[in-house]
Amino acid sequence: MIMKLSFALLIPAVASYNIPAASRREILKKASAAAITVAAPGLAGAYDLPDLPYAFDALEPWIDAPTMKIHHDMHHQTYVTNVNKATEGKPAVDIVALQTDALAAGPGVRNSGGGHYNHAFFWDEMTPADKASKTKPSSALQSKINAAFGSTEGMKEKFAAAAAPGAVFGSGWCWVVVNGKDELEIVGTPNQDNPLMKGVKDEIKYPILGLDVWEHAYYLKYQNRRPEYVGNWWNVLNWDKVNENFDYVMKNHAGVPVRG
Ligand SMILES: [Fe+2]
């Protein structure tokens, strides 16, 4: 039943979608610019859908092009549209800062603000497999990985268990975070929650990498085989970006900035 519903929602949307991302952004910017003259305070801080830093098919064969296009152009766009609605008329807040009190701000900010941050974070930590294979954890990060999990392989095993359907039931994310003791941990979050949101975990924790385990992230290629998707995903993880995230978090004890 869930599968039929997913496709029923996807197919008409795909068929009707034929405006290039760049053109759409122009339209949205023009619409926003026009609206600013009427309601300047809220729209002045409107969030944007960031471009992917690679082509839709760049992560093939591990993540397929149709999934990337639908995921970015439609799912992520919807989160951006809805967080802009949820924050309309309110003072502009950076998308990282918006996470902290997202639970108190209500479901619009929590779900769509979280969705915007999580996806913007996700796109930028991936890169084509030929480049990804040349990257690795920095020595500083590797020390933390070894201390927490024994080895990178040990971390991947624990990550696979934490991202499995039995651990993140339904839709959600799996993260490697820095906790309040500057140690690495693996945590799962439901829906579009993330560990930057106060109240989601026992304390605010700072993601350095995260994986979308919603069905929309993998269903076209992997169907119900989420563990296969989780295992393959490491092939497109850009450790250079994860190292950058780790350095930022260790220095600032704050959420990693994202585009958009
Ligand atoms: Fe997603």
Coordinates of C-alpha atoms and ligand atoms in Angstrom, one line a residue:
M1 CA 0.0 0.0 0.0
I2 CA 2.8 2.4 0.9
M3 CA 4.7 1.5 -2.3
K4 CA 1.6 2.2 -4.5
L5 CA 1.0 5.5 -2.7
S6 CA 4.7 6.5 -3.2
F7 CA 4.5 5.9 -7.0
A8 CA 1.1 7.5 -7.3
L9 CA 2.6 10.6 -5.8
L10 CA 5.8 10.5 -7.8
I11 CA 4.6 9.8 -11.3
P12 CA 2.3 12.8 -12.0
A13 CA 4.8 15.1 -10.4
V14 CA 7.6 13.9 -12.6
A15 CA 5.4 14.1 -15.7
S16 CA 4.5 17.7 -15.0
Y17 CA 8.0 18.8 -14.1
N18 CA 9.8 20.3 -17.1
I19 CA 11.2 23.6 -15.9
P20 CA 15.0 23.6 -15.6
A21 CA 16.2 24.2 -12.0
A22 CA 18.0 27.4 -13.0
S23 CA 14.9 28.9 -14.7
R24 CA 12.8 27.9 -11.7
R25 CA 15.1 29.7 -9.3
E26 CA 14.9 32.8 -11.5
I27 CA 11.2 32.6 -11.4
L28 CA 11.2 32.2 -7.7
K29 CA 13.7 35.0 -7.2
K30 CA 11.6 37.3 -9.4
A31 CA 8.5 36.3 -7.5
S32 CA 10.2 36.9 -4.2
A33 CA 11.6 40.2 -5.3
A34 CA 8.0 41.3 -6.3
A35 CA 6.7 40.1 -3.0
I36 CA 9.3 41.9 -1.0
T37 CA 7.8 45.2 -2.0
V38 CA 4.6 44.0 -0.2
A39 CA 6.0 42.0 2.8
A40 CA 9.7 42.8 3.2
P41 CA 10.5 41.5 6.7
G42 CA 9.7 37.8 6.1
L43 CA 10.8 37.4 2.5
A44 CA 14.1 39.2 3.0
G45 CA 15.4 36.1 4.6
A46 CA 13.8 33.6 2.3
Y47 CA 15.7 30.3 1.9
D48 CA 16.9 29.1 -1.5
L49 CA 17.3 25.7 -3.1
P50 CA 21.1 25.3 -3.6
D51 CA 22.3 23.8 -6.9
L52 CA 23.7 20.3 -6.7
P53 CA 27.5 20.6 -7.0
Y54 CA 27.5 17.9 -9.7
A55 CA 25.2 16.6 -12.4
F56 CA 22.2 14.4 -11.6
D57 CA 24.0 11.3 -13.0
A58 CA 27.3 12.0 -11.3
L59 CA 26.8 9.6 -8.5
E60 CA 25.8 6.7 -10.8
P61 CA 25.8 3.8 -10.4
W62 CA 25.5 4.1 -6.6
I63 CA 22.7 6.7 -6.7
D64 CA 20.7 6.9 -9.9
A65 CA 20.0 10.1 -11.8
P66 CA 16.2 10.0 -11.7
T67 CA 16.4 9.7 -7.9
M68 CA 18.8 12.6 -7.6
K69 CA 16.6 14.8 -9.9
I70 CA 13.4 14.0 -8.0
H71 CA 15.1 14.2 -4.6
H72 CA 16.7 17.6 -5.3
D73 CA 14.3 19.4 -7.6
M74 CA 11.1 18.2 -6.0
H75 CA 11.5 16.9 -2.4
H76 CA 14.2 19.5 -1.4
Q77 CA 12.3 22.3 -3.2
T78 CA 9.2 21.4 -1.3
Y79 CA 11.1 21.8 2.0
V80 CA 12.4 25.1 0.9
T81 CA 9.0 26.4 -0.2
N82 CA 7.4 25.3 3.0
V83 CA 10.0 26.6 5.4
N84 CA 9.7 29.9 3.6
K85 CA 6.0 29.8 4.3
A86 CA 6.5 28.8 7.9
T87 CA 8.9 31.7 8.6
E88 CA 7.1 34.3 6.5
G89 CA 6.8 37.6 8.3
K90 CA 9.4 36.6 10.9
P91 CA 12.9 38.0 11.3
A92 CA 15.4 36.3 9.0
V93 CA 17.3 33.5 10.8
D94 CA 20.2 31.6 9.3
I95 CA 19.2 28.0 8.4
V96 CA 21.7 26.6 10.9
A97 CA 20.5 28.8 13.7
L98 CA 16.9 27.9 12.8
Q99 CA 17.5 24.3 13.9
T100 CA 18.2 25.0 17.6
D101 CA 14.6 25.8 18.6
A102 CA 12.8 24.1 15.7
L103 CA 10.8 21.8 18.0
A104 CA 9.4 24.8 19.9
A105 CA 8.8 26.7 16.6
G106 CA 6.2 24.1 15.5
P107 CA 5.9 21.4 12.8
G108 CA 6.4 23.8 9.8
V109 CA 9.8 24.9 11.0
R110 CA 10.7 21.5 12.4
N111 CA 9.8 19.4 9.3
S112 CA 10.6 21.8 6.5
G113 CA 13.4 23.7 8.2
G114 CA 15.0 20.4 9.1
G115 CA 14.4 19.1 5.7
H116 CA 16.1 22.1 4.1
Y117 CA 19.1 21.9 6.3
N118 CA 19.5 18.1 6.1
H119 CA 19.3 18.0 2.3
A120 CA 21.7 21.0 1.8
F121 CA 24.1 19.2 4.1
F122 CA 23.7 15.9 2.3
W123 CA 24.3 17.1 -1.3
D124 CA 27.6 18.7 -0.4
E125 CA 29.1 15.7 1.3
M126 CA 28.8 13.6 -1.8
T127 CA 31.0 13.5 -4.9
P128 CA 31.4 11.2 -7.9
A129 CA 32.9 7.8 -6.9
D130 CA 36.2 8.3 -8.8
K131 CA 36.9 11.4 -6.8
A132 CA 35.4 10.0 -3.6
S133 CA 37.7 7.0 -3.7
K134 CA 40.7 9.3 -3.5
T135 CA 39.6 10.9 -0.3
K136 CA 40.0 9.6 3.3
P137 CA 39.6 10.7 6.9
S138 CA 42.2 13.2 8.0
S139 CA 44.6 12.0 10.7
A140 CA 42.7 14.0 13.3
L141 CA 39.4 12.5 12.3
Q142 CA 40.8 9.0 12.0
S143 CA 42.0 9.2 15.6
K144 CA 38.5 10.1 16.7
I145 CA 37.0 7.3 14.6
N146 CA 39.4 4.8 16.0
A147 CA 38.7 5.9 19.6
A148 CA 35.0 5.6 19.1
F149 CA 34.6 2.7 16.8
G150 CA 38.0 0.9 16.6
S151 CA 38.4 1.5 12.9
T152 CA 36.6 3.0 9.9
E153 CA 35.2 -0.4 9.1
G154 CA 34.0 -0.6 12.7
M155 CA 32.3 2.7 12.2
K156 CA 30.6 1.6 9.0
E157 CA 29.3 -1.6 10.7
K158 CA 27.7 0.4 13.5
F159 CA 26.4 3.0 11.0
A160 CA 24.8 0.2 8.9
A161 CA 23.1 -1.1 12.1
A162 CA 21.9 2.3 13.1
A163 CA 20.6 3.1 9.6
A164 CA 18.7 -0.2 9.2
P165 CA 15.0 -0.2 9.0
G166 CA 14.7 -1.7 12.5
A167 CA 16.7 1.2 14.0
V168 CA 15.4 4.2 12.0
F169 CA 11.9 2.9 11.5
G170 CA 10.1 4.5 8.6
S171 CA 11.7 7.8 7.4
G172 CA 14.7 9.5 8.9
W173 CA 18.4 10.1 8.9
C174 CA 21.5 8.5 10.3
W175 CA 24.4 10.7 11.4
V176 CA 27.9 10.7 12.7
V177 CA 28.1 13.5 15.2
V178 CA 30.5 15.1 17.6
N179 CA 29.0 15.1 21.1
G180 CA 29.5 17.4 24.1
K181 CA 32.7 15.5 25.1
D182 CA 34.2 16.0 21.6
E183 CA 33.7 12.2 20.9
L184 CA 32.1 10.7 17.8
E185 CA 28.8 9.0 18.0
I186 CA 26.3 7.5 15.6
V187 CA 22.7 8.6 16.0
G188 CA 19.5 8.2 14.1
T189 CA 16.7 10.8 13.9
P190 CA 13.1 10.3 12.7
N191 CA 11.5 12.3 9.9
Q192 CA 13.5 15.5 9.2
D193 CA 14.7 15.9 12.7
N194 CA 18.5 16.3 13.2
P195 CA 20.8 16.4 16.3
L196 CA 21.2 20.2 16.1
M197 CA 17.6 20.5 17.3
K198 CA 17.2 21.0 21.0
G199 CA 15.2 18.1 22.5
V200 CA 15.8 15.6 19.7
K201 CA 18.7 13.9 21.7
D202 CA 19.9 14.3 25.3
E203 CA 22.1 17.2 24.2
I204 CA 22.7 19.1 20.9
K205 CA 25.2 17.1 18.9
Y206 CA 27.0 18.3 15.7
P207 CA 26.7 16.2 12.5
I208 CA 29.9 15.7 10.4
L209 CA 28.2 13.3 8.0
G210 CA 24.6 12.2 7.5
L211 CA 22.6 9.8 5.3
D212 CA 19.1 10.3 4.2
V213 CA 17.3 6.9 4.7
W214 CA 13.8 8.1 3.5
E215 CA 12.5 5.8 0.8
H216 CA 12.6 8.7 -1.6
A217 CA 16.4 8.7 -1.4
Y218 CA 16.8 5.2 -2.7
Y219 CA 13.5 3.5 -3.7
L220 CA 13.7 3.8 -7.5
K221 CA 17.0 1.8 -7.6
Y222 CA 17.0 -0.2 -4.4
Q223 CA 13.3 -0.7 -3.6
N224 CA 13.1 -2.3 -0.1
R225 CA 16.9 -3.0 0.0
R226 CA 17.9 -0.1 2.3
P227 CA 21.0 -1.9 3.7
E228 CA 22.4 -2.2 0.2
Y229 CA 21.9 1.5 -0.4
V230 CA 23.5 2.3 2.9
G231 CA 26.5 0.1 2.1
N232 CA 26.9 1.5 -1.4
W233 CA 26.6 5.1 -0.3
W234 CA 30.2 5.1 1.1
N235 CA 31.4 5.0 -2.5
V236 CA 30.2 8.6 -3.1
L237 CA 31.1 10.0 0.3
N238 CA 33.6 12.9 0.0
W239 CA 35.9 12.5 3.0
D240 CA 37.5 15.9 2.2
K241 CA 34.1 17.5 3.0
V242 CA 33.6 15.4 6.1
N243 CA 37.1 16.4 7.3
E244 CA 36.1 20.0 6.7
N245 CA 32.9 19.5 8.7
F246 CA 34.8 17.8 11.5
D247 CA 37.4 20.7 11.7
Y248 CA 34.6 23.2 11.7
V249 CA 32.7 21.4 14.5
M250 CA 35.7 20.9 16.7
K251 CA 36.7 24.5 16.4
N252 CA 33.3 26.1 16.7
H253 CA 31.1 23.6 18.5
A254 CA 28.3 24.6 16.1
G255 CA 26.4 23.2 13.2
V256 CA 28.1 23.1 9.9
P257 CA 27.0 26.0 7.6
V258 CA 25.2 24.9 4.4
R259 CA 24.3 26.6 1.1
G260 CA 20.8 27.9 0.7
Ligands
FE1 FE 15.5 13.2 1.3

